[in-house]
Steps between C-alpha positions, in 0.01 A plus 500: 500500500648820424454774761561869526747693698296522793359162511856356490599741789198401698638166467851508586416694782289285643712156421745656699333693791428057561834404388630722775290425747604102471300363186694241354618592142376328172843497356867440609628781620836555752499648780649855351199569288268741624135412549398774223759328262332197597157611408593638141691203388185249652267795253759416184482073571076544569517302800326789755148388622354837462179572366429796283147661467453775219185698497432490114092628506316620712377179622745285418832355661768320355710259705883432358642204693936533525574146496 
């Protein structure tokens, strides 16, 4: 799924605001990486179990599942 600048933010932020607060990561990563460096290369590999929701109408939602 291809997502803006903002979505992809949201994203990274998040994965790692869990990451830091002792969320196991989804990749291998040593111990010098930073939880936000983490997050964006779990985003590139699609492995983040985020869920997306777009408003596209008025009435209507769109879910985009990460992994």
């Amino acid at each position: 799924m291809n997502y803006n600048k903002f979505e992809r933010a949201r994203i990274i932020g998040a994965r790692a605001l869990q990451i830091s607060l002792g969320a196991p990561t989804l990749i291998d990563a040593n111990e010098e990486m930073l939880p936000i460096e983490i997050a964006q290369k779990e985003l590139e590999k699609e492995v983040i179990p985020i869920t997306v929701r777009r408003k596209q109408e008025q009435k209507h939602h769109f879910f985009g599942e990460l992994s």
